[in-house]
Each structure stands twice: as C-alpha cells, then as structure tokens.
CSV table of C-alpha atoms and ligand atoms in Angstrom, one decimal:
chain,number,residue,atom,x,y,z
A,1,MET,CA,13.9,24.2,-23.9
A,2,GLY,CA,13.2,26.5,-26.9
A,3,ASP,CA,10.9,25.4,-29.7
A,4,LYS,CA,12.2,21.9,-30.0
A,5,ARG,CA,9.6,19.2,-29.3
A,6,ILE,CA,10.7,17.3,-26.2
A,7,ILE,CA,9.4,13.8,-25.6
A,8,TYR,CA,10.1,12.9,-22.0
A,9,MET,CA,10.3,9.2,-21.4
A,10,ASP,CA,12.6,9.1,-18.4
A,11,HIS,CA,10.1,9.2,-15.5
A,12,SER,CA,12.0,6.7,-13.5
A,13,ALA,CA,14.9,9.1,-13.4
A,14,THR,CA,12.7,12.0,-12.2
A,15,THR,CA,9.4,13.6,-12.8
A,16,TYR,CA,8.2,17.2,-13.1
A,17,VAL,CA,6.4,18.7,-10.2
A,18,ARG,CA,2.6,18.6,-10.7
A,19,ARG,CA,0.9,22.0,-10.8
A,20,GLU,CA,-1.3,21.1,-7.8
A,21,VAL,CA,1.8,20.2,-5.8
A,22,LEU,CA,3.6,23.4,-6.8
A,23,GLU,CA,0.6,25.4,-5.8
A,24,ALA,CA,0.4,23.7,-2.4
A,25,MET,CA,4.1,24.4,-1.8
A,26,THR,CA,4.4,28.0,-3.0
A,27,PRO,CA,3.1,29.8,0.2
A,28,TYR,CA,5.6,27.9,2.3
A,29,HIS,CA,8.7,29.5,0.7
A,30,ALA,CA,8.1,33.2,1.5
A,31,GLU,CA,4.7,33.8,3.0
A,32,HIS,CA,4.5,31.1,5.7
A,33,PHE,CA,8.1,30.5,6.3
A,34,GLY,CA,8.1,30.0,10.1
A,35,ASN,CA,10.4,27.4,11.6
A,36,PRO,CA,8.1,24.6,12.9
A,37,SER,CA,10.1,24.4,16.1
A,38,SER,CA,9.6,28.0,17.1
A,39,ILE,CA,6.8,29.0,19.5
A,40,TYR,CA,5.2,32.1,17.9
A,41,GLY,CA,2.0,32.1,15.8
A,42,ILE,CA,3.5,31.8,12.3
A,43,ALA,CA,5.5,28.8,13.4
A,44,HIS,CA,2.3,27.1,14.4
A,45,GLU,CA,1.1,27.2,10.8
A,46,SER,CA,4.3,25.5,9.8
A,47,LYS,CA,4.0,22.8,12.4
A,48,LYS,CA,0.4,22.3,11.4
A,49,VAL,CA,1.2,21.7,7.7
A,50,VAL,CA,4.1,19.3,8.6
A,51,ASP,CA,1.7,17.3,10.7
A,52,ALA,CA,-0.9,17.3,7.9
A,53,ALA,CA,1.7,16.1,5.4
A,54,ARG,CA,2.7,13.3,7.8
A,55,ASP,CA,-1.0,12.3,7.9
A,56,GLN,CA,-1.2,12.2,4.1
A,57,VAL,CA,1.9,10.0,3.8
A,58,ALA,CA,0.7,7.7,6.6
A,59,LYS,CA,-2.7,7.3,5.0
A,60,ALA,CA,-1.1,6.4,1.6
A,61,LEU,CA,1.0,3.6,3.2
A,62,GLY,CA,-1.5,2.3,5.7
A,63,ALA,CA,0.8,3.5,8.5
A,64,GLU,CA,0.4,5.6,11.7
A,65,PRO,CA,1.5,9.2,11.4
A,66,ASP,CA,4.1,8.7,14.1
A,67,GLU,CA,5.8,6.0,12.0
A,68,ILE,CA,6.6,8.6,9.2
A,69,TYR,CA,9.9,10.5,9.2
A,70,PHE,CA,10.8,13.1,6.6
A,71,THR,CA,14.2,12.9,5.0
A,72,SER,CA,16.1,14.4,2.1
A,73,GLY,CA,15.2,11.7,-0.3
A,74,GLY,CA,15.5,8.0,-1.3
A,75,SER,CA,19.3,7.8,-0.7
A,76,GLU,CA,19.1,9.1,2.8
A,77,SER,CA,16.1,6.9,3.7
A,78,ASP,CA,18.0,3.8,2.4
A,79,ASN,CA,21.1,4.7,4.3
A,80,TRP,CA,19.2,5.4,7.5
A,81,ALA,CA,17.2,2.2,7.4
A,82,ILE,CA,20.2,0.0,6.7
A,83,LYS,CA,22.9,1.6,8.8
A,84,GLY,CA,20.4,2.5,11.6
A,85,ILE,CA,19.2,-1.1,11.9
A,86,ALA,CA,22.7,-2.6,11.5
A,87,PHE,CA,24.3,-0.5,14.2
A,88,ALA,CA,21.4,-0.8,16.6
A,89,ASN,CA,21.3,-4.6,16.4
A,90,ARG,CA,25.0,-5.4,16.3
A,91,GLY,CA,24.6,-7.2,19.6
A,92,ARG,CA,22.3,-9.7,18.0
A,93,GLY,CA,24.3,-10.4,14.9
A,94,ASN,CA,26.1,-8.9,11.9
A,95,HIS,CA,24.5,-10.5,8.9
A,96,ILE,CA,22.4,-8.6,6.3
A,97,ILE,CA,20.5,-10.0,3.4
A,98,THR,CA,19.8,-7.9,0.3
A,99,THR,CA,19.7,-8.5,-3.5
A,100,LYS,CA,22.1,-8.2,-6.5
A,101,ILE,CA,19.7,-5.7,-8.2
A,102,GLU,CA,19.3,-3.0,-5.6
A,103,HIS,CA,19.9,0.6,-6.3
A,104,HIS,CA,23.3,1.9,-5.4
A,105,ALA,CA,21.9,3.7,-2.4
A,106,VAL,CA,21.4,0.2,-0.9
A,107,LEU,CA,24.3,-1.6,-2.5
A,108,HIS,CA,27.0,1.0,-1.6
A,109,THR,CA,25.6,1.2,2.0
A,110,CYS,CA,25.9,-2.6,2.3
A,111,GLN,CA,29.4,-2.5,0.9
A,112,TYR,CA,30.3,0.2,3.5
A,113,LEU,CA,28.9,-2.0,6.3
A,114,GLU,CA,31.0,-4.9,5.0
A,115,ASN,CA,34.1,-2.7,5.7
A,116,GLU,CA,32.7,-2.1,9.2
A,117,GLY,CA,32.6,-5.9,10.0
A,118,PHE,CA,29.2,-6.9,8.7
A,119,THR,CA,28.6,-9.7,6.3
A,120,VAL,CA,26.2,-9.3,3.5
A,121,THR,CA,24.4,-11.9,1.3
A,122,TYR,CA,23.3,-10.6,-2.1
A,123,LEU,CA,20.4,-12.8,-3.3
A,124,PRO,CA,20.4,-13.7,-6.9
A,125,VAL,CA,17.4,-13.1,-9.2
A,126,ASP,CA,16.0,-15.1,-12.1
A,127,GLN,CA,16.1,-14.1,-15.8
A,128,TYR,CA,13.2,-11.6,-15.2
A,129,GLY,CA,14.8,-10.0,-12.1
A,130,LEU,CA,12.6,-11.8,-9.6
A,131,VAL,CA,13.9,-12.8,-6.2
A,132,ASN,CA,12.9,-16.4,-5.2
A,133,PRO,CA,11.4,-16.4,-1.6
A,134,ALA,CA,13.0,-19.8,-1.1
A,135,ASP,CA,16.4,-18.3,-1.5
A,136,LEU,CA,15.6,-15.8,1.2
A,137,GLU,CA,14.5,-18.5,3.6
A,138,LYS,CA,17.7,-20.4,2.9
A,139,ALA,CA,20.0,-17.4,3.4
A,140,ILE,CA,18.7,-16.5,6.9
A,141,THR,CA,20.9,-17.5,9.8
A,142,ASP,CA,20.7,-16.8,13.5
A,143,ARG,CA,23.0,-13.9,12.9
A,144,THR,CA,20.7,-12.2,10.4
A,145,ILE,CA,19.6,-8.7,11.6
A,146,LEU,CA,18.1,-7.1,8.4
A,147,VAL,CA,16.5,-8.1,5.1
A,148,SER,CA,16.3,-5.4,2.4
A,149,VAL,CA,14.6,-6.1,-0.9
A,150,MET,CA,13.5,-3.3,-3.3
A,151,TYR,CA,9.8,-3.2,-4.1
A,152,ALA,CA,10.3,-2.5,-7.8
A,153,ASN,CA,13.5,-2.2,-9.8
A,154,ASN,CA,14.4,1.2,-11.2
A,155,GLU,CA,16.0,-0.3,-14.4
A,156,ILE,CA,13.9,-3.2,-15.5
A,157,GLY,CA,10.7,-2.4,-13.6
A,158,THR,CA,10.3,-5.9,-12.1
A,159,ILE,CA,8.0,-5.9,-9.1
A,160,GLU,CA,9.1,-8.2,-6.3
A,161,PRO,CA,6.9,-10.5,-4.1
A,162,ILE,CA,7.2,-8.1,-1.2
A,163,ALA,CA,4.4,-9.4,1.1
A,164,GLU,CA,5.8,-12.9,0.8
A,165,LEU,CA,9.4,-11.9,1.4
A,166,GLY,CA,8.2,-9.7,4.4
A,167,ALA,CA,6.3,-12.7,5.8
A,168,ILE,CA,9.5,-14.8,5.8
A,169,ALA,CA,11.5,-12.1,7.5
A,170,ARG,CA,8.7,-11.5,10.1
A,171,SER,CA,8.5,-15.3,10.9
A,172,HIS,CA,12.2,-15.1,11.9
A,173,LYS,CA,11.7,-11.8,13.7
A,174,ILE,CA,14.1,-10.0,11.4
A,175,PRO,CA,13.4,-6.4,10.4
A,176,PHE,CA,12.3,-6.1,6.7
A,177,HIS,CA,13.1,-3.0,4.7
A,178,THR,CA,11.9,-2.2,1.2
A,179,ASP,CA,13.1,0.6,-1.1
A,180,ALA,CA,9.7,1.6,-2.6
A,181,VAL,CA,11.1,4.6,-4.4
A,182,GLN,CA,9.9,3.4,-7.8
A,183,ALA,CA,6.8,1.5,-6.6
A,184,ILE,CA,4.7,4.2,-4.9
A,185,GLY,CA,1.9,5.4,-7.1
A,186,ASN,CA,2.2,2.4,-9.4
A,187,VAL,CA,1.3,-0.4,-6.9
A,188,PRO,CA,-1.0,-0.2,-3.9
A,189,ILE,CA,1.2,-0.3,-0.7
A,190,ASP,CA,0.0,-1.3,2.7
A,191,VAL,CA,2.9,-1.7,5.1
A,192,LYS,CA,0.8,-3.6,7.7
A,193,ALA,CA,-0.7,-6.1,5.3
A,194,GLN,CA,2.6,-6.6,3.4
A,195,ASN,CA,4.8,-7.2,6.5
A,196,ILE,CA,7.0,-4.2,5.9
A,197,ASP,CA,9.0,-2.7,8.9
A,198,LEU,CA,10.9,0.0,7.1
A,199,LEU,CA,10.1,1.6,3.7
A,200,SER,CA,11.9,4.3,1.7
A,201,LEU,CA,10.3,6.9,-0.6
A,202,SER,CA,11.5,9.9,-2.7
A,203,ALA,CA,9.1,12.7,-3.8
A,204,HIS,CA,10.7,13.5,-7.1
A,205,LYS,CA,9.7,10.0,-8.5
A,206,PHE,CA,6.0,10.7,-8.1
A,207,TYR,CA,5.5,14.3,-9.4
A,208,GLY,CA,6.8,15.9,-6.1
A,209,PRO,CA,9.8,18.1,-5.5
A,210,LYS,CA,13.5,16.9,-5.4
A,211,GLY,CA,15.3,16.7,-2.1
A,212,VAL,CA,12.6,15.3,0.1
A,213,GLY,CA,11.7,11.8,1.0
A,214,VAL,CA,10.3,9.6,3.7
A,215,LEU,CA,11.4,6.7,5.8
A,216,TYR,CA,8.5,4.7,7.4
A,217,ILE,CA,9.7,3.0,10.6
A,218,ARG,CA,7.3,0.6,12.2
A,219,LYS,CA,6.7,1.4,15.9
A,220,GLY,CA,9.0,-0.5,18.2
A,221,MET,CA,11.9,-0.9,15.7
A,222,LYS,CA,15.4,-0.7,17.3
A,223,ILE,CA,17.2,1.7,15.0
A,224,HIS,CA,20.0,4.3,15.4
A,225,ASN,CA,19.8,7.8,14.2
A,226,LEU,CA,21.6,8.7,11.0
A,227,ILE,CA,21.6,12.6,11.2
A,228,HIS,CA,22.5,13.9,14.6
A,229,GLY,CA,21.8,17.5,15.8
A,230,GLY,CA,18.5,19.1,16.9
A,231,GLY,CA,15.4,17.4,18.1
A,232,GLN,CA,13.3,17.5,14.9
A,233,GLU,CA,11.3,14.5,13.7
A,234,ARG,CA,10.6,13.3,17.3
A,235,ARG,CA,14.4,13.4,18.1
A,236,ARG,CA,15.2,10.9,15.3
A,237,ARG,CA,16.2,13.0,12.3
A,238,ALA,CA,17.9,16.3,13.0
A,239,GLY,CA,17.7,19.4,10.8
A,240,THR,CA,15.2,22.2,10.3
A,241,GLU,CA,12.3,20.7,8.3
A,242,ASN,CA,12.2,21.3,4.5
A,243,LEU,CA,8.8,22.9,4.9
A,244,ALA,CA,7.8,23.5,1.3
A,245,GLY,CA,9.2,20.1,0.3
A,246,ILE,CA,7.3,18.3,3.1
A,247,VAL,CA,4.0,20.0,2.0
A,248,GLY,CA,4.9,18.9,-1.5
A,249,ILE,CA,5.5,15.3,-0.7
A,250,GLY,CA,2.3,15.2,1.3
A,251,LYS,CA,0.2,16.6,-1.6
A,252,ALA,CA,2.1,14.5,-4.2
A,253,ILE,CA,1.6,11.2,-2.4
A,254,ALA,CA,-2.1,11.9,-1.9
A,255,LEU,CA,-2.5,12.6,-5.6
A,256,ALA,CA,-0.3,9.6,-6.7
A,257,THR,CA,-2.3,7.1,-4.6
A,258,GLU,CA,-5.8,8.3,-5.2
A,259,ASP,CA,-6.4,6.4,-8.4
A,260,ILE,CA,-3.5,4.0,-9.0
A,261,GLU,CA,-5.6,1.7,-11.3
A,262,GLY,CA,-6.7,4.6,-13.5
A,263,HIS,CA,-3.2,6.0,-13.8
A,264,ASN,CA,-1.8,2.5,-14.6
A,265,ARG,CA,-4.4,1.7,-17.2
A,266,LYS,CA,-3.6,4.8,-19.2
A,267,ILE,CA,0.2,4.5,-19.0
A,268,ARG,CA,0.2,0.7,-19.5
A,269,ALA,CA,-1.8,1.1,-22.7
A,270,LEU,CA,0.7,3.6,-24.1
A,271,ARG,CA,3.6,1.5,-23.0
A,272,ASP,CA,2.2,-1.7,-24.5
A,273,ARG,CA,1.6,-0.1,-27.8
A,274,LEU,CA,5.1,1.3,-27.8
A,275,LEU,CA,6.7,-2.0,-26.9
A,276,LYS,CA,4.7,-3.9,-29.6
A,277,GLY,CA,5.7,-1.3,-32.2
A,278,ILE,CA,9.4,-1.5,-31.3
A,279,ARG,CA,9.3,-5.3,-31.5
A,280,GLU,CA,7.5,-5.3,-34.8
A,281,LYS,CA,9.8,-2.7,-36.4
A,282,ILE,CA,13.2,-3.7,-35.0
A,283,PRO,CA,14.7,-7.2,-35.2
A,284,HIS,CA,17.1,-8.7,-32.7
A,285,THR,CA,15.7,-7.2,-29.5
A,286,HIS,CA,15.4,-8.6,-26.0
A,287,LEU,CA,12.9,-7.3,-23.4
A,288,ASN,CA,14.5,-7.1,-20.0
A,289,GLY,CA,12.4,-7.6,-16.8
A,290,HIS,CA,9.3,-9.6,-16.2
A,291,PRO,CA,6.6,-9.6,-19.0
A,292,GLU,CA,3.8,-8.9,-16.6
A,293,LYS,CA,5.1,-8.2,-13.1
A,294,ARG,CA,6.6,-4.9,-14.1
A,295,LEU,CA,6.0,-1.2,-13.5
A,296,PRO,CA,3.2,0.1,-15.9
A,297,GLY,CA,5.4,2.7,-17.6
A,298,ASN,CA,8.7,0.7,-17.9
A,299,ILE,CA,10.3,-0.6,-21.1
A,300,ASN,CA,13.8,-1.9,-20.9
A,301,ILE,CA,14.9,-3.4,-24.1
A,302,SER,CA,18.3,-4.4,-25.5
A,303,PHE,CA,19.1,-4.0,-29.2
A,304,GLU,CA,21.9,-6.4,-30.3
A,305,PHE,CA,24.9,-5.0,-32.1
A,306,ILE,CA,24.7,-1.4,-30.8
A,307,GLU,CA,25.9,0.8,-28.0
A,308,GLY,CA,23.2,2.2,-25.7
A,309,GLU,CA,25.1,5.4,-25.1
A,310,SER,CA,25.3,6.3,-28.8
A,311,MET,CA,21.6,5.6,-29.1
A,312,LEU,CA,20.8,8.0,-26.3
A,313,LEU,CA,22.7,10.8,-28.0
A,314,TRP,CA,20.9,10.3,-31.3
A,315,LEU,CA,17.6,10.1,-29.6
A,316,ASP,CA,18.4,13.3,-27.7
A,317,ASP,CA,19.1,15.0,-31.0
A,318,GLU,CA,15.5,14.2,-31.9
A,319,GLY,CA,14.2,15.5,-28.6
A,320,ILE,CA,13.6,12.1,-27.0
A,321,CYS,CA,14.8,11.8,-23.3
A,322,ALA,CA,15.5,8.3,-22.4
A,323,SER,CA,18.1,6.4,-20.4
A,324,THR,CA,20.4,3.4,-20.7
A,325,GLY,CA,20.0,2.1,-17.2
A,326,SER,CA,19.3,4.1,-14.1
A,327,ALA,CA,20.1,7.9,-14.1
A,328,CYS,CA,22.9,7.2,-11.6
A,329,THR,CA,24.7,4.7,-13.9
A,330,SER,CA,24.2,6.4,-17.3
A,331,GLY,CA,27.4,8.3,-18.1
A,332,SER,CA,29.5,5.3,-17.0
A,333,LEU,CA,30.4,2.6,-19.5
A,334,GLU,CA,30.1,-0.2,-16.9
A,335,PRO,CA,27.5,-2.7,-17.9
A,336,SER,CA,24.4,-2.5,-15.7
A,337,HIS,CA,24.7,-4.7,-12.5
A,338,VAL,CA,20.9,-5.4,-12.8
A,339,LEU,CA,21.0,-6.7,-16.4
A,340,LEU,CA,24.1,-8.8,-15.6
A,341,ALA,CA,22.3,-10.3,-12.6
A,342,THR,CA,19.5,-11.4,-14.9
A,343,GLY,CA,22.1,-13.3,-16.9
A,344,LEU,CA,22.1,-11.0,-19.9
A,345,PRO,CA,25.4,-11.3,-21.7
A,346,VAL,CA,27.7,-8.2,-21.4
A,347,GLU,CA,27.6,-7.3,-25.1
A,348,ILE,CA,23.9,-7.3,-25.2
A,349,SER,CA,23.5,-5.4,-22.0
A,350,HIS,CA,25.5,-2.5,-23.5
A,351,GLY,CA,22.8,-2.0,-26.1
A,352,SER,CA,20.0,-1.5,-23.7
A,353,LEU,CA,17.5,1.3,-23.6
A,354,ARG,CA,15.1,2.3,-20.8
A,355,LEU,CA,12.0,4.2,-21.7
A,356,THR,CA,9.8,5.1,-18.7
A,357,LEU,CA,6.4,6.6,-19.5
A,358,GLY,CA,4.5,8.9,-17.2
A,359,ASN,CA,1.4,11.1,-17.1
A,360,VAL,CA,2.7,13.6,-19.6
A,361,ASN,CA,3.0,11.0,-22.4
A,362,THR,CA,0.5,10.8,-25.2
A,363,ASP,CA,-0.3,8.7,-28.3
A,364,ALA,CA,1.5,11.2,-30.4
A,365,ASP,CA,4.7,10.7,-28.3
A,366,VAL,CA,4.5,6.9,-28.9
A,367,ASP,CA,4.0,7.5,-32.6
A,368,PHE,CA,7.0,9.8,-32.7
A,369,VAL,CA,9.3,7.4,-30.9
A,370,LEU,CA,8.1,4.6,-33.2
A,371,GLU,CA,9.1,6.7,-36.1
A,372,VAL,CA,12.5,7.8,-34.8
A,373,LEU,CA,13.8,4.8,-32.9
A,374,PRO,CA,13.9,2.2,-35.7
A,375,LYS,CA,15.9,4.7,-37.8
A,376,VAL,CA,18.4,5.4,-35.0
A,377,VAL,CA,18.9,1.7,-34.4
A,378,ALA,CA,19.2,1.0,-38.1
A,379,ARG,CA,21.8,3.7,-38.6
A,380,LEU,CA,23.9,2.5,-35.6
A,381,ARG,CA,23.7,-1.0,-36.8
A,382,GLU,CA,24.9,0.1,-40.3
A,383,MET,CA,28.1,1.3,-38.5
A,384,SER,CA,28.5,-1.9,-36.5
A,385,PRO,CA,30.9,-4.5,-38.0
A,386,LEU,CA,29.2,-7.1,-35.8
A,387,TYR,CA,25.8,-6.4,-37.4
A,388,LYS,CA,27.3,-6.3,-40.9
A,389,GLY,CA,28.4,-9.9,-40.3
A,390,LYS,CA,24.8,-10.9,-39.7
A,391,GLY,CA,23.9,-9.7,-43.2
A,392,VAL,CA,20.6,-8.2,-42.2
A,393,CYS,CA,21.0,-4.4,-42.6
A,394,ASN,CA,17.6,-3.9,-44.0
A,395,VAL,CA,15.8,-2.3,-41.0
A,396,GLN,CA,13.8,0.8,-41.6
B,401,PLP,C1,15.1,2.4,-6.4
B,401,PLP,C2,15.7,3.7,-6.0
B,401,PLP,N1,16.2,3.9,-4.8
B,401,PLP,C3,16.8,5.0,-4.4
B,401,PLP,C4,16.9,6.1,-5.2
B,401,PLP,C5,17.6,7.3,-4.7
B,401,PLP,O1,16.6,8.4,-4.5
B,401,PLP,P1,17.1,9.9,-4.4
B,401,PLP,O2,17.5,10.3,-5.8
B,401,PLP,O3,15.9,10.6,-3.9
B,401,PLP,O4,18.2,10.0,-3.4
B,401,PLP,C6,16.5,6.0,-6.6
B,401,PLP,C7,16.8,7.1,-7.5
B,401,PLP,O5,17.0,6.9,-8.7
B,401,PLP,C8,15.9,4.8,-7.0
B,401,PLP,O6,15.4,4.6,-8.2
C-alpha cells in the first residue's frame, strides 16, 4: 500500500486475518499437509485439527460438533441450507419464506428455486429494516417448508428478532435458517436457545481467512447434499478439507466470541462519535437502519443531493476505504434493494455511504474521517444542480 495512510472502514465487506489466526494456520500449509482422509500418521494430525476446529465452532454457537459442516464460505452455506431443505422437503410443500433485505446469496438462490417450481414470499421490513414477527406468522401456510431470515443485515446493520422468528417457525415445525455471516462476533449466538435449525457463517467477516465457512445443521434435519463427490464431512459435503482454512475459522471464531461485550464497547464508542460528528458537520443526512438494534460498527448514512459512487472515489483518494452498500453491489448503479425495502426514496438511496468499523480503527481514524468527509460531501454538493437549488452551499 506504499506510504499512503489507509483508513479501513469496510469491515462488513471483509476483514484482515488476525495474527493469532495466521500463526495457527501456517503449519497446515507446508509442514502438516496430510489429507485428513488418509490413514498414515501425518494424516491423523490433520484429522485431529479439523475435529478441534469443529469443537471450537460448536462451542461458539452452542451446538454439538456433529452439527457443524465446513464449507467454502457464506454463499455456499446459504445455497446449501436453502436448496438442500427445499429439495429434501418437496413432498411436504413448495413454499419458502424469506425477506426483501437478504444478501444475494439468499435472494438469488430463492429466485433460482422459483424457476424450479417453488413459491417464495419475501417479507417486508419497516423503515428501520426490521421484520415484524406477525408478518411471518401470517405468511405461513401448510405448504411452507423453510423460513430464512438473516441475523443482521450487511448494509444497514439492523439486527433481527431471531429467537422470536425462530420460535414461530418451530411452533409450525418448519425449518428455520439464519444467515449469521455479519452477526457472529457482534451478538451472542446460541442456536438451541434461539430456535435456529440452520445457520451460515463465513470466516473472512470475523478476522479469519477467505474461502472457508460453516453451515450448522441441527441434528435430525431432512436436507439434501449440495456438493457431491467423496465422503468428507460425514458424507454430507464432498471435497478435500481446506485444512489451513478450517484451522483458521476455528481459531477466529474462538477469538471473536471470547469477549463480545468488550469488543462491542470499544467499536460502538468509536462508531457513535463518528456518527455524531457526521451529523453535526453535514446537513441533509439520513441514518439508515435501526438507531439501537444495529451492529456495533455499522454506519449507513445517506447524503442528499450526491452520488455515493463519486463519494467513494474521493474518499479513496484520501485513503479512506468505505462502501456504498454491500461489496457485492458496489460497482453497480442499481439502487440498494435493502434501502428501497426500508422505503427510502431512490434519489436519496443513491447518496448512501456505509462505514463499518472494526478492531483496527482508532480515535485518530475517526478524527481523520470527520475532517475529510464533510469536505468531500460539500465539494460534491457544489457540483450538484439539485443542491444549488436548495441555496445552502455553505457546508465545511
Ligand atoms: C449477510 C451475508 N451473507 C452472505 C455473504 C456471502 O459470504 P461469502 O463472501 O463468504 O460467500 C455475505 C458477504 O458479503 C454477507 O454479508
């Protein structure tokens, strides 16, 4: 990155790999490289560490180790949960319930299933991005075979009432899946207490490596396999194990869940100071997401009269890494489906900025963003004919 100062505020897109995680993984690339399925001595070490990582993930979720399956990441886990349950339970019904604000790994999987003859209800959310449990209750029919609601939203950070939604699905004996990719490490998760039957995770969102994830599948679930081939993962997910990655996700989840409150306190304090400063220094803003029920590091804010994409380029010029929506949708000029679902007008949603803080951020980072961002917004507004019409070009 050269000498330029980089302020990374895009932790919901991905995180760096923590030093302790990297150190735990390193021996499993070249030194202990045995295939866990082989029978000689060096393979036993590999099998042992895969089992140990499974125990670490199970402990973090309140699950049993044999309910944990390693995958290639959040997208695969979401695909497996949704397609696997849908195809295995086709005899019982063809109706799936999800929400309008899911990640595309869920939404596009549901759209694929609609083409395969399933029907999908996309629950609305309120202005803060919250799903109303009464809407779930109303949407359930005797043909419903799956409910999938994300734990925390990747764009606006809203945290859904998962235990309550899970209880409704459970009372109708319908499998309940949650995409907890953004939630883990930020909220305490207990799959048993929260009535969760399937749960997706991805290591690169909590200071672990990219390309490894988890699907928790409660014992007794009727689910088809997604990846066919060898007998790995107790015959449910084929493919030679991503040994170093699995060691990495085990270590990362143990670290991410050991002091959630402490981690949140530090990040929330920085986030709140940044948000307060932005609102004080920049007029015509709109905070997206719930004021309190939101991820501790998340700010999603719309600046009227400007384009989010241009703002990102100017911020990048100053070394600030941020995002307009989720990483997967930035680069496209489509308005965010999440912001639209909250009722935000299209023009305002175009001027949205997502800043997601993590454990590298400091008070100095917050000060720097508070110095740069108001100038960037003011400069862009000066170029905006719409803003000129408002006659308030005096922002500094
Ligand atoms: C909520 C959510 N689900 C799923 C994914 C996909 O995870 P992965 O990149 O590991 O496939 C992401 C990634 O941005 C996400 O934020």
